[in-house]
Amino acid sequence: TKIATTIPADPEPYIAILELSSGNITELRPKLKGITFPDWSPSGEHILVRGDKHDTGELWLVPLSGGPPQPLNTGGVRGKIARHSPDGKWIAFEEHSMVDSVRSWHSKRIALVSSDGGNPVYITSEKVFGPDLSFSAVSSLSWSPDSRTILAGFRNVYDEETAAKAKVMTLAMVDTSGGNYRVLVDNETDLVPWSRVSWAPDEKMIAYTRATEEDTTVHVVDLSNGISEIVTYGKEPTWSADGNEIAFSRGGNIWTRDVQTGQEYQITLNLQKAARPLWSPIGDLIAFRQEREIWLVSAYGGEAERL
């Protein structure tokens, strides 16, 4: 029923919350110099953001009541993008550390901490691909709906001895114990999965994007057998709540595809930069980004509305 986003402003950025039914906007001003990557708690009581560094980390909980932000204790480990588990018990985040200078930051491991805070547990190491292979960054954290598994992208896997790149990006999943590590998409060096990956509601498939110099395509990997197949041309797929359709962007417009029949429909018309679609939980609307703005369109197509 609501959308939250961060708004750059002087002297401090703030969080704007738009109520979809009325159009009313509520502003949360946590008085932090930098806030990014907002994430709703499943209970709806607060929004998790990355913000100013504090004594025990740099993640903050901003209450919806409008009170002062509360620092989240991550044992002093600094984190970048952080995401609540669907059951609200855990927060996964990308540990990041300074390399060489303040302008060079690398996300090296995925950390897991209780939603109440505490010392984090690392569920990936820098050697997950082998004793002589490392990687430069972790990206695109995504929880499975049952809160037991995390999907992530590992960028620029390389041989430590020769510094030669072995893989540009690999998609892999790991359970919250740090076990059952499984590579899903182990791509050639000229293939680059985009950051958007999407779990099917039944947790049996994952949709993602691959790009070459020739084209950009949506793929689906079946988790039961690990087989990945191309389903259509486009990028940034997202599953509908019932799992029957995928929405994606193609040629600056939003499209949907029926998973069973393969029938495709162009949802928006005459747009040029529509991207990053996301289904509403009941499947009637699709939100998307265009020119740094958020828009809504009926999942059945029609005139888009700027929010």
PDB file of C-alpha atoms in Angstrom:
ATOM      1  CA  THR A   1       0.000   0.000   0.000  1.00  0.00           C
ATOM      2  CA  LYS A   2       3.010   2.318   0.273  1.00  0.00           C
ATOM      3  CA  ILE A   3       6.291   3.036  -1.503  1.00  0.00           C
ATOM      4  CA  ALA A   4       9.395   4.371   0.236  1.00  0.00           C
ATOM      5  CA  THR A   5      12.305   6.075  -1.499  1.00  0.00           C
ATOM      6  CA  THR A   6      15.261   8.216  -0.508  1.00  0.00           C
ATOM      7  CA  ILE A   7      15.298  11.853  -1.624  1.00  0.00           C
ATOM      8  CA  PRO A   8      18.585  13.793  -1.964  1.00  0.00           C
ATOM      9  CA  ALA A   9      18.277  17.138  -0.175  1.00  0.00           C
ATOM     10  CA  ASP A  10      20.297  19.799   1.637  1.00  0.00           C
ATOM     11  CA  PRO A  11      21.435  19.595   4.416  1.00  0.00           C
ATOM     12  CA  GLU A  12      20.457  15.907   4.746  1.00  0.00           C
ATOM     13  CA  PRO A  13      18.617  13.437   2.513  1.00  0.00           C
ATOM     14  CA  TYR A  14      15.308  12.084   3.744  1.00  0.00           C
ATOM     15  CA  ILE A  15      12.844   9.229   3.166  1.00  0.00           C
ATOM     16  CA  ALA A  16       9.588   9.940   1.369  1.00  0.00           C
ATOM     17  CA  ILE A  17       6.699   7.492   1.832  1.00  0.00           C
ATOM     18  CA  LEU A  18       3.897   7.629  -0.703  1.00  0.00           C
ATOM     19  CA  GLU A  19       0.506   6.169   0.259  1.00  0.00           C
ATOM     20  CA  LEU A  20      -0.882   4.767  -2.994  1.00  0.00           C
ATOM     21  CA  SER A  21      -4.590   5.011  -2.148  1.00  0.00           C
ATOM     22  CA  SER A  22      -4.565   8.709  -1.248  1.00  0.00           C
ATOM     23  CA  GLY A  23      -1.394  10.072  -2.822  1.00  0.00           C
ATOM     24  CA  ASN A  24      -0.350  11.526   0.540  1.00  0.00           C
ATOM     25  CA  ILE A  25       3.394  11.773   1.178  1.00  0.00           C
ATOM     26  CA  THR A  26       4.976  11.407   4.611  1.00  0.00           C
ATOM     27  CA  GLU A  27       8.552  12.526   5.178  1.00  0.00           C
ATOM     28  CA  LEU A  28      10.943  10.780   7.558  1.00  0.00           C
ATOM     29  CA  ARG A  29      13.967  12.911   8.382  1.00  0.00           C
ATOM     30  CA  PRO A  30      16.460  10.785  10.333  1.00  0.00           C
ATOM     31  CA  LYS A  31      19.108  13.560  10.242  1.00  0.00           C
ATOM     32  CA  LEU A  32      21.784  11.353   8.717  1.00  0.00           C
ATOM     33  CA  LYS A  33      24.186  12.790   6.146  1.00  0.00           C
ATOM     34  CA  GLY A  34      23.908   9.818   3.842  1.00  0.00           C
ATOM     35  CA  ILE A  35      21.076   7.294   3.528  1.00  0.00           C
ATOM     36  CA  THR A  36      20.725   4.737   0.744  1.00  0.00           C
ATOM     37  CA  PHE A  37      19.122   1.381  -0.100  1.00  0.00           C
ATOM     38  CA  PRO A  38      15.884   1.572   1.959  1.00  0.00           C
ATOM     39  CA  ASP A  39      14.321  -1.770   2.913  1.00  0.00           C
ATOM     40  CA  TRP A  40      10.967  -2.241   4.676  1.00  0.00           C
ATOM     41  CA  SER A  41      10.855  -4.476   7.715  1.00  0.00           C
ATOM     42  CA  PRO A  42       8.243  -7.233   7.196  1.00  0.00           C
ATOM     43  CA  SER A  43       6.326  -5.891  10.206  1.00  0.00           C
ATOM     44  CA  GLY A  44       6.177  -2.435   8.652  1.00  0.00           C
ATOM     45  CA  GLU A  45       7.486  -0.820  11.829  1.00  0.00           C
ATOM     46  CA  HIS A  46      10.697   0.595  10.416  1.00  0.00           C
ATOM     47  CA  ILE A  47      12.846   1.038   7.313  1.00  0.00           C
ATOM     48  CA  LEU A  48      16.407  -0.267   7.192  1.00  0.00           C
ATOM     49  CA  VAL A  49      18.949   2.010   5.500  1.00  0.00           C
ATOM     50  CA  ARG A  50      22.664   2.336   5.083  1.00  0.00           C
ATOM     51  CA  GLY A  51      23.725   5.625   6.663  1.00  0.00           C
ATOM     52  CA  ASP A  52      26.453   7.362   8.621  1.00  0.00           C
ATOM     53  CA  LYS A  53      29.116   5.263  10.307  1.00  0.00           C
ATOM     54  CA  HIS A  54      28.460   4.594  14.012  1.00  0.00           C
ATOM     55  CA  ASP A  55      30.274   2.693  16.748  1.00  0.00           C
ATOM     56  CA  THR A  56      28.890  -0.726  15.751  1.00  0.00           C
ATOM     57  CA  GLY A  57      28.460  -0.421  11.974  1.00  0.00           C
ATOM     58  CA  GLU A  58      26.668   1.837   9.485  1.00  0.00           C
ATOM     59  CA  LEU A  59      23.173   0.343   9.177  1.00  0.00           C
ATOM     60  CA  TRP A  60      20.236   2.165  10.762  1.00  0.00           C
ATOM     61  CA  LEU A  61      16.597   1.436  11.567  1.00  0.00           C
ATOM     62  CA  VAL A  62      14.323   4.412  10.862  1.00  0.00           C
ATOM     63  CA  PRO A  63      10.982   4.034  12.728  1.00  0.00           C
ATOM     64  CA  LEU A  64       7.799   4.740  10.796  1.00  0.00           C
ATOM     65  CA  SER A  65       6.536   6.551  13.877  1.00  0.00           C
ATOM     66  CA  GLY A  66       8.942   9.362  13.092  1.00  0.00           C
ATOM     67  CA  GLY A  67      11.240   8.933  16.091  1.00  0.00           C
ATOM     68  CA  PRO A  68      15.042   9.156  15.953  1.00  0.00           C
ATOM     69  CA  PRO A  69      16.914   6.511  13.922  1.00  0.00           C
ATOM     70  CA  GLN A  70      18.341   3.566  15.829  1.00  0.00           C
ATOM     71  CA  PRO A  71      21.806   2.229  14.962  1.00  0.00           C
ATOM     72  CA  LEU A  72      21.799  -1.480  14.108  1.00  0.00           C
ATOM     73  CA  ASN A  73      24.606  -3.338  15.837  1.00  0.00           C
ATOM     74  CA  THR A  74      26.573  -5.348  13.269  1.00  0.00           C
ATOM     75  CA  GLY A  75      29.611  -5.892  15.474  1.00  0.00           C
ATOM     76  CA  GLY A  76      31.458  -2.988  13.887  1.00  0.00           C
ATOM     77  CA  VAL A  77      31.298  -4.597  10.436  1.00  0.00           C
ATOM     78  CA  ARG A  78      30.430  -2.068   7.760  1.00  0.00           C
ATOM     79  CA  GLY A  79      27.685  -3.023   5.344  1.00  0.00           C
ATOM     80  CA  LYS A  80      26.348  -1.843   2.041  1.00  0.00           C
ATOM     81  CA  ILE A  81      23.038  -3.139   0.634  1.00  0.00           C
ATOM     82  CA  ALA A  82      21.068  -4.837   3.447  1.00  0.00           C
ATOM     83  CA  ARG A  83      17.860  -6.849   3.169  1.00  0.00           C
ATOM     84  CA  HIS A  84      15.409  -8.248   5.732  1.00  0.00           C
ATOM     85  CA  SER A  85      14.486 -11.908   5.450  1.00  0.00           C
ATOM     86  CA  PRO A  86      10.779 -12.361   4.619  1.00  0.00           C
ATOM     87  CA  ASP A  87      10.110 -13.821   8.091  1.00  0.00           C
ATOM     88  CA  GLY A  88      11.716 -10.765   9.715  1.00  0.00           C
ATOM     89  CA  LYS A  89      14.237 -12.744  11.779  1.00  0.00           C
ATOM     90  CA  TRP A  90      17.432 -11.942   9.859  1.00  0.00           C
ATOM     91  CA  ILE A  91      19.189  -9.200   7.959  1.00  0.00           C
ATOM     92  CA  ALA A  92      21.675 -10.078   5.222  1.00  0.00           C
ATOM     93  CA  PHE A  93      24.144  -7.471   4.040  1.00  0.00           C
ATOM     94  CA  GLU A  94      27.242  -7.082   1.909  1.00  0.00           C
ATOM     95  CA  GLU A  95      30.298  -6.538   4.055  1.00  0.00           C
ATOM     96  CA  HIS A  96      32.542  -3.946   2.474  1.00  0.00           C
ATOM     97  CA  SER A  97      35.978  -2.680   3.310  1.00  0.00           C
ATOM     98  CA  MET A  98      38.292   0.070   2.139  1.00  0.00           C
ATOM     99  CA  VAL A  99      41.012  -0.899  -0.323  1.00  0.00           C
ATOM    100  CA  ASP A 100      43.951   1.431  -1.038  1.00  0.00           C
ATOM    101  CA  SER A 101      41.967   4.643  -0.532  1.00  0.00           C
ATOM    102  CA  VAL A 102      38.629   5.993   0.632  1.00  0.00           C
ATOM    103  CA  ARG A 103      37.402   5.859  -2.970  1.00  0.00           C
ATOM    104  CA  SER A 104      38.010   2.156  -3.441  1.00  0.00           C
ATOM    105  CA  TRP A 105      35.536  -0.132  -1.663  1.00  0.00           C
ATOM    106  CA  HIS A 106      35.068  -3.864  -2.178  1.00  0.00           C
ATOM    107  CA  SER A 107      32.184  -6.037  -1.017  1.00  0.00           C
ATOM    108  CA  LYS A 108      33.870  -9.300  -0.156  1.00  0.00           C
ATOM    109  CA  ARG A 109      31.468 -11.417   1.876  1.00  0.00           C
ATOM    110  CA  ILE A 110      27.801 -11.881   2.691  1.00  0.00           C
ATOM    111  CA  ALA A 111      27.088 -11.374   6.388  1.00  0.00           C
ATOM    112  CA  LEU A 112      24.009 -12.430   8.337  1.00  0.00           C
ATOM    113  CA  VAL A 113      22.880 -10.770  11.558  1.00  0.00           C
ATOM    114  CA  SER A 114      19.787 -11.060  13.764  1.00  0.00           C
ATOM    115  CA  SER A 115      17.171  -8.407  13.023  1.00  0.00           C
ATOM    116  CA  ASP A 116      17.785  -7.186  16.592  1.00  0.00           C
ATOM    117  CA  GLY A 117      21.501  -6.788  15.847  1.00  0.00           C
ATOM    118  CA  GLY A 118      24.578  -8.582  17.137  1.00  0.00           C
ATOM    119  CA  ASN A 119      27.788 -10.101  15.860  1.00  0.00           C
ATOM    120  CA  PRO A 120      27.408 -11.095  12.202  1.00  0.00           C
ATOM    121  CA  VAL A 121      27.970 -14.572  10.797  1.00  0.00           C
ATOM    122  CA  TYR A 122      29.618 -14.848   7.381  1.00  0.00           C
ATOM    123  CA  ILE A 123      27.908 -17.306   5.048  1.00  0.00           C
ATOM    124  CA  THR A 124      30.373 -16.915   2.181  1.00  0.00           C
ATOM    125  CA  SER A 125      34.140 -16.684   2.133  1.00  0.00           C
ATOM    126  CA  GLU A 126      36.511 -15.218  -0.409  1.00  0.00           C
ATOM    127  CA  LYS A 127      37.484 -18.748  -1.493  1.00  0.00           C
ATOM    128  CA  VAL A 128      34.081 -20.174  -2.404  1.00  0.00           C
ATOM    129  CA  PHE A 129      35.201 -20.827  -6.003  1.00  0.00           C
ATOM    130  CA  GLY A 130      38.401 -22.609  -5.032  1.00  0.00           C
ATOM    131  CA  PRO A 131      41.648 -22.104  -3.097  1.00  0.00           C
ATOM    132  CA  ASP A 132      43.300 -20.076  -5.866  1.00  0.00           C
ATOM    133  CA  LEU A 133      40.283 -18.055  -7.005  1.00  0.00           C
ATOM    134  CA  SER A 134      38.936 -14.869  -5.482  1.00  0.00           C
ATOM    135  CA  PHE A 135      36.413 -12.193  -6.488  1.00  0.00           C
ATOM    136  CA  SER A 136      36.154  -8.430  -6.247  1.00  0.00           C
ATOM    137  CA  ALA A 137      32.578  -7.913  -5.093  1.00  0.00           C
ATOM    138  CA  VAL A 138      29.247  -9.399  -4.017  1.00  0.00           C
ATOM    139  CA  SER A 139      26.050  -7.919  -5.439  1.00  0.00           C
ATOM    140  CA  SER A 140      22.281  -8.352  -5.864  1.00  0.00           C
ATOM    141  CA  LEU A 141      21.315 -10.032  -2.595  1.00  0.00           C
ATOM    142  CA  SER A 142      17.922 -11.708  -2.788  1.00  0.00           C
ATOM    143  CA  TRP A 143      16.129 -13.872  -0.180  1.00  0.00           C
ATOM    144  CA  SER A 144      14.073 -16.912  -1.054  1.00  0.00           C
ATOM    145  CA  PRO A 145      10.444 -16.563   0.096  1.00  0.00           C
ATOM    146  CA  ASP A 146      10.965 -19.186   2.838  1.00  0.00           C
ATOM    147  CA  SER A 147      13.866 -17.172   4.376  1.00  0.00           C
ATOM    148  CA  ARG A 148      16.243 -20.136   4.159  1.00  0.00           C
ATOM    149  CA  THR A 149      18.375 -19.296   1.128  1.00  0.00           C
ATOM    150  CA  ILE A 150      20.152 -16.242  -0.266  1.00  0.00           C
ATOM    151  CA  LEU A 151      20.894 -15.701  -3.950  1.00  0.00           C
ATOM    152  CA  ALA A 152      23.810 -13.447  -4.844  1.00  0.00           C
ATOM    153  CA  GLY A 153      26.019 -12.387  -7.717  1.00  0.00           C
ATOM    154  CA  PHE A 154      29.795 -12.640  -7.503  1.00  0.00           C
ATOM    155  CA  ARG A 155      31.608 -10.227  -9.791  1.00  0.00           C
ATOM    156  CA  ASN A 156      35.003 -10.486 -11.431  1.00  0.00           C
ATOM    157  CA  VAL A 157      36.161 -13.877 -10.238  1.00  0.00           C
ATOM    158  CA  TYR A 158      39.898 -14.045 -10.869  1.00  0.00           C
ATOM    159  CA  ASP A 159      42.975 -16.208 -10.445  1.00  0.00           C
ATOM    160  CA  GLU A 160      45.012 -14.769  -7.569  1.00  0.00           C
ATOM    161  CA  GLU A 161      48.384 -15.904  -8.950  1.00  0.00           C
ATOM    162  CA  THR A 162      48.005 -14.562 -12.481  1.00  0.00           C
ATOM    163  CA  ALA A 163      45.253 -11.978 -11.843  1.00  0.00           C
ATOM    164  CA  ALA A 164      43.530 -13.318 -14.947  1.00  0.00           C
ATOM    165  CA  LYS A 165      39.756 -13.135 -14.901  1.00  0.00           C
ATOM    166  CA  ALA A 166      38.088 -16.527 -14.761  1.00  0.00           C
ATOM    167  CA  LYS A 167      34.487 -15.304 -14.789  1.00  0.00           C
ATOM    168  CA  VAL A 168      32.899 -11.888 -15.173  1.00  0.00           C
ATOM    169  CA  MET A 169      29.953 -12.737 -12.945  1.00  0.00           C
ATOM    170  CA  THR A 170      28.474 -15.837 -11.377  1.00  0.00           C
ATOM    171  CA  LEU A 171      25.086 -16.337  -9.731  1.00  0.00           C
ATOM    172  CA  ALA A 172      25.133 -18.643  -6.734  1.00  0.00           C
ATOM    173  CA  MET A 173      22.942 -19.528  -3.779  1.00  0.00           C
ATOM    174  CA  VAL A 174      23.829 -20.418  -0.186  1.00  0.00           C
ATOM    175  CA  ASP A 175      21.652 -21.334   2.777  1.00  0.00           C
ATOM    176  CA  THR A 176      21.702 -19.378   6.020  1.00  0.00           C
ATOM    177  CA  SER A 177      24.005 -21.912   7.687  1.00  0.00           C
ATOM    178  CA  GLY A 178      26.675 -21.152   5.091  1.00  0.00           C
ATOM    179  CA  GLY A 179      26.292 -24.656   3.676  1.00  0.00           C
ATOM    180  CA  ASN A 180      24.810 -26.118   0.493  1.00  0.00           C
ATOM    181  CA  TYR A 181      26.657 -23.609  -1.663  1.00  0.00           C
ATOM    182  CA  ARG A 182      25.500 -24.014  -5.250  1.00  0.00           C
ATOM    183  CA  VAL A 183      26.506 -22.263  -8.457  1.00  0.00           C
ATOM    184  CA  LEU A 184      23.472 -21.623 -10.668  1.00  0.00           C
ATOM    185  CA  VAL A 185      24.858 -19.580 -13.533  1.00  0.00           C
ATOM    186  CA  ASP A 186      28.568 -19.989 -14.236  1.00  0.00           C
ATOM    187  CA  ASN A 187      28.899 -17.791 -17.283  1.00  0.00           C
ATOM    188  CA  GLU A 188      31.528 -17.306 -19.936  1.00  0.00           C
ATOM    189  CA  THR A 189      33.549 -14.120 -19.685  1.00  0.00           C
ATOM    190  CA  ASP A 190      31.593 -12.338 -22.413  1.00  0.00           C
ATOM    191  CA  LEU A 191      28.234 -12.894 -20.691  1.00  0.00           C
ATOM    192  CA  VAL A 192      27.170 -10.549 -17.898  1.00  0.00           C
ATOM    193  CA  PRO A 193      24.036 -11.208 -15.809  1.00  0.00           C
ATOM    194  CA  TRP A 194      22.369  -7.948 -14.841  1.00  0.00           C
ATOM    195  CA  SER A 195      21.774  -7.107 -11.196  1.00  0.00           C
ATOM    196  CA  ARG A 196      18.054  -7.962 -11.257  1.00  0.00           C
ATOM    197  CA  VAL A 197      17.330 -11.571 -10.361  1.00  0.00           C
ATOM    198  CA  SER A 198      13.880 -12.727  -9.330  1.00  0.00           C
ATOM    199  CA  TRP A 199      12.654 -15.786  -7.393  1.00  0.00           C
ATOM    200  CA  ALA A 200       9.507 -17.501  -8.589  1.00  0.00           C
ATOM    201  CA  PRO A 201       6.872 -17.559  -5.806  1.00  0.00           C
ATOM    202  CA  ASP A 202       7.071 -21.371  -5.571  1.00  0.00           C
ATOM    203  CA  GLU A 203      10.883 -21.090  -5.211  1.00  0.00           C
ATOM    204  CA  LYS A 204      11.440 -23.576  -8.039  1.00  0.00           C
ATOM    205  CA  MET A 205      12.847 -21.159 -10.627  1.00  0.00           C
ATOM    206  CA  ILE A 206      14.901 -17.985 -10.845  1.00  0.00           C
ATOM    207  CA  ALA A 207      14.754 -15.437 -13.669  1.00  0.00           C
ATOM    208  CA  TYR A 208      17.732 -13.274 -14.595  1.00  0.00           C
ATOM    209  CA  THR A 209      19.252 -11.338 -17.514  1.00  0.00           C
ATOM    210  CA  ARG A 210      22.270 -12.072 -19.676  1.00  0.00           C
ATOM    211  CA  ALA A 211      23.874  -9.666 -22.102  1.00  0.00           C
ATOM    212  CA  THR A 212      26.289  -9.979 -25.003  1.00  0.00           C
ATOM    213  CA  GLU A 213      27.393  -7.462 -27.606  1.00  0.00           C
ATOM    214  CA  GLU A 214      24.626  -8.764 -29.876  1.00  0.00           C
ATOM    215  CA  ASP A 215      21.562  -8.886 -27.621  1.00  0.00           C
ATOM    216  CA  THR A 216      20.101  -8.921 -24.109  1.00  0.00           C
ATOM    217  CA  THR A 217      17.945 -11.857 -23.042  1.00  0.00           C
ATOM    218  CA  VAL A 218      15.834 -13.080 -20.124  1.00  0.00           C
ATOM    219  CA  HIS A 219      16.745 -16.556 -18.850  1.00  0.00           C
ATOM    220  CA  VAL A 220      15.099 -18.891 -16.348  1.00  0.00           C
ATOM    221  CA  VAL A 221      17.020 -21.508 -14.373  1.00  0.00           C
ATOM    222  CA  ASP A 222      15.150 -24.538 -13.019  1.00  0.00           C
ATOM    223  CA  LEU A 223      16.485 -25.191  -9.514  1.00  0.00           C
ATOM    224  CA  SER A 224      15.519 -28.881  -9.631  1.00  0.00           C
ATOM    225  CA  ASN A 225      18.008 -29.671 -12.389  1.00  0.00           C
ATOM    226  CA  GLY A 226      20.147 -26.522 -12.730  1.00  0.00           C
ATOM    227  CA  ILE A 227      19.240 -26.120 -16.419  1.00  0.00           C
ATOM    228  CA  SER A 228      19.088 -22.534 -17.656  1.00  0.00           C
ATOM    229  CA  GLU A 229      17.052 -21.590 -20.730  1.00  0.00           C
ATOM    230  CA  ILE A 230      16.420 -18.393 -22.658  1.00  0.00           C
ATOM    231  CA  VAL A 231      12.759 -17.368 -22.566  1.00  0.00           C
ATOM    232  CA  THR A 232      12.668 -14.027 -24.390  1.00  0.00           C
ATOM    233  CA  TYR A 233      14.555 -10.914 -25.447  1.00  0.00           C
ATOM    234  CA  GLY A 234      14.644  -8.185 -22.800  1.00  0.00           C
ATOM    235  CA  LYS A 235      16.039  -7.526 -19.330  1.00  0.00           C
ATOM    236  CA  GLU A 236      15.239  -7.092 -15.616  1.00  0.00           C
ATOM    237  CA  PRO A 237      12.592  -9.821 -15.212  1.00  0.00           C
ATOM    238  CA  THR A 238      10.233  -9.983 -12.241  1.00  0.00           C
ATOM    239  CA  TRP A 239       7.680 -12.709 -11.407  1.00  0.00           C
ATOM    240  CA  SER A 240       4.009 -12.079 -10.801  1.00  0.00           C
ATOM    241  CA  ALA A 241       2.709 -13.057  -7.353  1.00  0.00           C
ATOM    242  CA  ASP A 242       0.946 -16.161  -8.735  1.00  0.00           C
ATOM    243  CA  GLY A 243       4.026 -17.235 -10.696  1.00  0.00           C
ATOM    244  CA  ASN A 244       2.145 -17.389 -14.001  1.00  0.00           C
ATOM    245  CA  GLU A 245       3.792 -14.394 -15.674  1.00  0.00           C
ATOM    246  CA  ILE A 246       7.076 -12.522 -15.943  1.00  0.00           C
ATOM    247  CA  ALA A 247       7.280  -8.773 -16.472  1.00  0.00           C
ATOM    248  CA  PHE A 248      10.407  -7.360 -18.126  1.00  0.00           C
ATOM    249  CA  SER A 249      11.655  -4.314 -20.024  1.00  0.00           C
ATOM    250  CA  ARG A 250      12.366  -4.282 -23.746  1.00  0.00           C
ATOM    251  CA  GLY A 251      13.047  -1.352 -26.041  1.00  0.00           C
ATOM    252  CA  GLY A 252      12.168   1.211 -23.383  1.00  0.00           C
ATOM    253  CA  ASN A 253       8.746  -0.298 -22.604  1.00  0.00           C
ATOM    254  CA  ILE A 254       7.360  -2.839 -20.124  1.00  0.00           C
ATOM    255  CA  TRP A 255       6.205  -6.237 -21.367  1.00  0.00           C
ATOM    256  CA  THR A 256       4.724  -9.356 -19.773  1.00  0.00           C
ATOM    257  CA  ARG A 257       5.035 -12.995 -20.795  1.00  0.00           C
ATOM    258  CA  ASP A 258       2.754 -15.894 -19.882  1.00  0.00           C
ATOM    259  CA  VAL A 259       5.063 -18.620 -18.583  1.00  0.00           C
ATOM    260  CA  GLN A 260       2.909 -21.514 -19.838  1.00  0.00           C
ATOM    261  CA  THR A 261       1.776 -20.257 -23.251  1.00  0.00           C
ATOM    262  CA  GLY A 262       4.663 -17.938 -24.122  1.00  0.00           C
ATOM    263  CA  GLN A 263       2.182 -15.206 -25.098  1.00  0.00           C
ATOM    264  CA  GLU A 264       3.684 -11.740 -24.714  1.00  0.00           C
ATOM    265  CA  TYR A 265       1.932  -8.405 -24.237  1.00  0.00           C
ATOM    266  CA  GLN A 266       3.301  -4.875 -24.432  1.00  0.00           C
ATOM    267  CA  ILE A 267       2.023  -3.179 -21.260  1.00  0.00           C
ATOM    268  CA  THR A 268       3.238   0.389 -21.820  1.00  0.00           C
ATOM    269  CA  LEU A 269       3.127   2.320 -25.088  1.00  0.00           C
ATOM    270  CA  ASN A 270       5.290   5.036 -26.601  1.00  0.00           C
ATOM    271  CA  LEU A 271       7.814   5.130 -23.771  1.00  0.00           C
ATOM    272  CA  GLN A 272      11.574   5.162 -24.273  1.00  0.00           C
ATOM    273  CA  LYS A 273      13.222   4.519 -20.894  1.00  0.00           C
ATOM    274  CA  ALA A 274      10.846   2.348 -18.857  1.00  0.00           C
ATOM    275  CA  ALA A 275      12.923  -0.105 -16.810  1.00  0.00           C
ATOM    276  CA  ARG A 276      13.097  -2.253 -13.647  1.00  0.00           C
ATOM    277  CA  PRO A 277       9.456  -3.419 -13.473  1.00  0.00           C
ATOM    278  CA  LEU A 278       8.081  -4.841 -10.221  1.00  0.00           C
ATOM    279  CA  TRP A 279       4.681  -6.513  -9.692  1.00  0.00           C
ATOM    280  CA  SER A 280       2.374  -5.432  -6.893  1.00  0.00           C
ATOM    281  CA  PRO A 281       1.729  -8.243  -4.353  1.00  0.00           C
ATOM    282  CA  ILE A 282      -1.825  -8.868  -5.627  1.00  0.00           C
ATOM    283  CA  GLY A 283      -0.803  -8.674  -9.279  1.00  0.00           C
ATOM    284  CA  ASP A 284      -2.998  -5.817 -10.486  1.00  0.00           C
ATOM    285  CA  LEU A 285      -0.279  -3.210 -10.990  1.00  0.00           C
ATOM    286  CA  ILE A 286       3.304  -3.013 -12.220  1.00  0.00           C
ATOM    287  CA  ALA A 287       5.640  -0.323 -10.909  1.00  0.00           C
ATOM    288  CA  PHE A 288       8.620   0.720 -13.001  1.00  0.00           C
ATOM    289  CA  ARG A 289      11.344   3.337 -13.186  1.00  0.00           C
ATOM    290  CA  GLN A 290      11.604   6.001 -15.867  1.00  0.00           C
ATOM    291  CA  GLU A 291      13.935   9.002 -15.843  1.00  0.00           C
ATOM    292  CA  ARG A 292      14.612   8.737 -12.077  1.00  0.00           C
ATOM    293  CA  GLU A 293      10.877   8.672 -11.379  1.00  0.00           C
ATOM    294  CA  ILE A 294       8.512   5.905 -10.274  1.00  0.00           C
ATOM    295  CA  TRP A 295       5.501   5.078 -12.463  1.00  0.00           C
ATOM    296  CA  LEU A 296       2.555   2.689 -12.185  1.00  0.00           C
ATOM    297  CA  VAL A 297       0.658   0.900 -14.940  1.00  0.00           C
ATOM    298  CA  SER A 298      -2.121  -1.671 -14.918  1.00  0.00           C
ATOM    299  CA  ALA A 299      -0.820  -5.211 -15.335  1.00  0.00           C
ATOM    300  CA  TYR A 300      -3.325  -5.484 -18.198  1.00  0.00           C
ATOM    301  CA  GLY A 301      -1.819  -2.495 -20.005  1.00  0.00           C
ATOM    302  CA  GLY A 302      -2.907   1.070 -20.533  1.00  0.00           C
ATOM    303  CA  GLU A 303      -1.861   4.592 -19.657  1.00  0.00           C
ATOM    304  CA  ALA A 304       0.963   4.770 -17.128  1.00  0.00           C
ATOM    305  CA  GLU A 305       0.688   7.076 -14.113  1.00  0.00           C
ATOM    306  CA  ARG A 306       3.635   9.002 -12.717  1.00  0.00           C
ATOM    307  CA  LEU A 307       4.028   8.825  -8.946  1.00  0.00           C
TER     308      LEU A 307
END
